[in-house]
Amino acid sequence: MSDQSLYVTFTMDCERIADQAPEGGGPKSWQVSEEAIRRFAEILTRKGFKGGFYIQPETAKEHSQLFLSLERKGFELGLQFHCGNFRDLSFRKYLGSYSQGEQRHILSLVKADWSAAIGRPPRSFRAGHCSTNDYTYQILYELGFRQSSSCKPARNVPAVYAVWVDAYPYARHVDPNNRLIPGNLELYEIPITVNWAKRRTERGDPLDLRVESPCSLNDHRETIDANIDQMVRLKVPMKTLVAVTHNTEYFLEKWCVLEFMADYVKESARRYGLNLVPATLEEIHLAAHGDTWPETDKGI
């Protein structure tokens, strides 16, 4: 680990198609989904970056061979989960609204479906809508997850149980009982990058580094610069940027925004004298350990 490094990952949440995804929506068709996934991978590869796909179980099953081929090229495959889009749509509430026992039961089912589709268990996780509560990290750890990107700093949307006000905004090991603070659990949270000075909506949602956000390229430039500047000034040991998008028509319309982000991150890192390291969530976690996993804690 070097405090002169900037670890950058681009992430795509891969949803079910829209008519099967009442919570949060999805692509119009599986063909749109596949095209978005392929273009995302092609752009990142061409620009010299790494990324990850965080995938609903049904989407993992539909595109399993595509995802496995991309994993062989260095992309990460993880689980992304909306309760309301799972199986027969019988889980109507948001993940963060469920009790400890209910959450463990639901996430066990989700992990089993994803594992059957991909052929191995997932190790990285993202909560749909960033919906969690103080049980979530401990349950993820018990189920074998070792990385998460579920924190959206400053987000305050109680309606979907996504309240991240006052959350520690940088990469860290988590506390098993308090999702907002660093701790010693061997689960590593790499938060989504946000611009805390700007709101994407009036409901308490900060502008994030999202390809399809209704904002200008200058807004993305400001988000990148402000985060790097603050991490340098505070001497944050693990400096990270996490960009997000989805496997939807919105990505296909705005692929040039991803190209801009990739180019500008390089420019900004050079200006601050940082060594830019393209990485996946798991590789960022590994770097935090100095490239050596704790011998007893490599996940399940």
PDB file of N, CA and C in Angstrom, residues 2-3 9 18 35 49 98 123 125 151 246 259 291:
ATOM      1  N   SER A   2       0.539   2.217  -0.855  1.00  0.00           N
ATOM      2  CA  SER A   2       1.280   3.471  -0.911  1.00  0.00           C
ATOM      3  C   SER A   2       0.308   4.628  -0.813  1.00  0.00           C
ATOM      4  N   ASP A   3       0.625   5.619   0.055  1.00  0.00           N
ATOM      5  CA  ASP A   3      -0.284   6.748   0.167  1.00  0.00           C
ATOM      6  C   ASP A   3      -0.105   7.733  -0.985  1.00  0.00           C
ATOM      7  N   THR A   9     -11.609   2.438  -9.786  1.00  0.00           N
ATOM      8  CA  THR A   9     -12.401   1.339 -10.337  1.00  0.00           C
ATOM      9  C   THR A   9     -13.692   1.889 -10.928  1.00  0.00           C
ATOM     10  N   ALA A  18     -36.317  -4.495 -17.561  1.00  0.00           N
ATOM     11  CA  ALA A  18     -37.225  -3.561 -16.892  1.00  0.00           C
ATOM     12  C   ALA A  18     -38.542  -4.195 -16.469  1.00  0.00           C
ATOM     13  N   GLU A  35     -25.335  -5.463 -24.852  1.00  0.00           N
ATOM     14  CA  GLU A  35     -24.575  -4.435 -25.574  1.00  0.00           C
ATOM     15  C   GLU A  35     -23.919  -3.456 -24.606  1.00  0.00           C
ATOM     16  N   PHE A  49      -8.087   0.763 -18.060  1.00  0.00           N
ATOM     17  CA  PHE A  49      -8.649   0.659 -16.721  1.00  0.00           C
ATOM     18  C   PHE A  49      -9.228  -0.722 -16.464  1.00  0.00           C
ATOM     19  N   TYR A  98     -35.059  -4.936   6.634  1.00  0.00           N
ATOM     20  CA  TYR A  98     -35.238  -6.279   7.180  1.00  0.00           C
ATOM     21  C   TYR A  98     -34.428  -6.489   8.456  1.00  0.00           C
ATOM     22  N   ARG A 123     -17.689 -12.744  -3.949  1.00  0.00           N
ATOM     23  CA  ARG A 123     -16.904 -12.216  -2.828  1.00  0.00           C
ATOM     24  C   ARG A 123     -17.096 -10.712  -2.638  1.00  0.00           C
ATOM     25  N   PHE A 125     -19.766  -7.208  -3.093  1.00  0.00           N
ATOM     26  CA  PHE A 125     -21.203  -6.957  -2.943  1.00  0.00           C
ATOM     27  C   PHE A 125     -21.497  -5.464  -3.083  1.00  0.00           C
ATOM     28  N   CYS A 151     -21.700   1.917   0.379  1.00  0.00           N
ATOM     29  CA  CYS A 151     -21.798   3.204   1.053  1.00  0.00           C
ATOM     30  C   CYS A 151     -21.783   4.329   0.023  1.00  0.00           C
ATOM     31  N   HIS A 246     -24.987   1.657 -15.140  1.00  0.00           N
ATOM     32  CA  HIS A 246     -25.909   0.524 -15.195  1.00  0.00           C
ATOM     33  C   HIS A 246     -25.946  -0.042 -16.613  1.00  0.00           C
ATOM     34  N   GLU A 259     -15.700   7.624 -21.295  1.00  0.00           N
ATOM     35  CA  GLU A 259     -14.396   7.930 -21.889  1.00  0.00           C
ATOM     36  C   GLU A 259     -13.818   9.220 -21.289  1.00  0.00           C
ATOM     37  N   ASP A 291      -0.807  -6.277  -0.343  1.00  0.00           N
ATOM     38  CA  ASP A 291      -0.796  -7.368  -1.329  1.00  0.00           C
ATOM     39  C   ASP A 291      -0.703  -8.751  -0.707  1.00  0.00           C
TER      40      ASP A 291
END
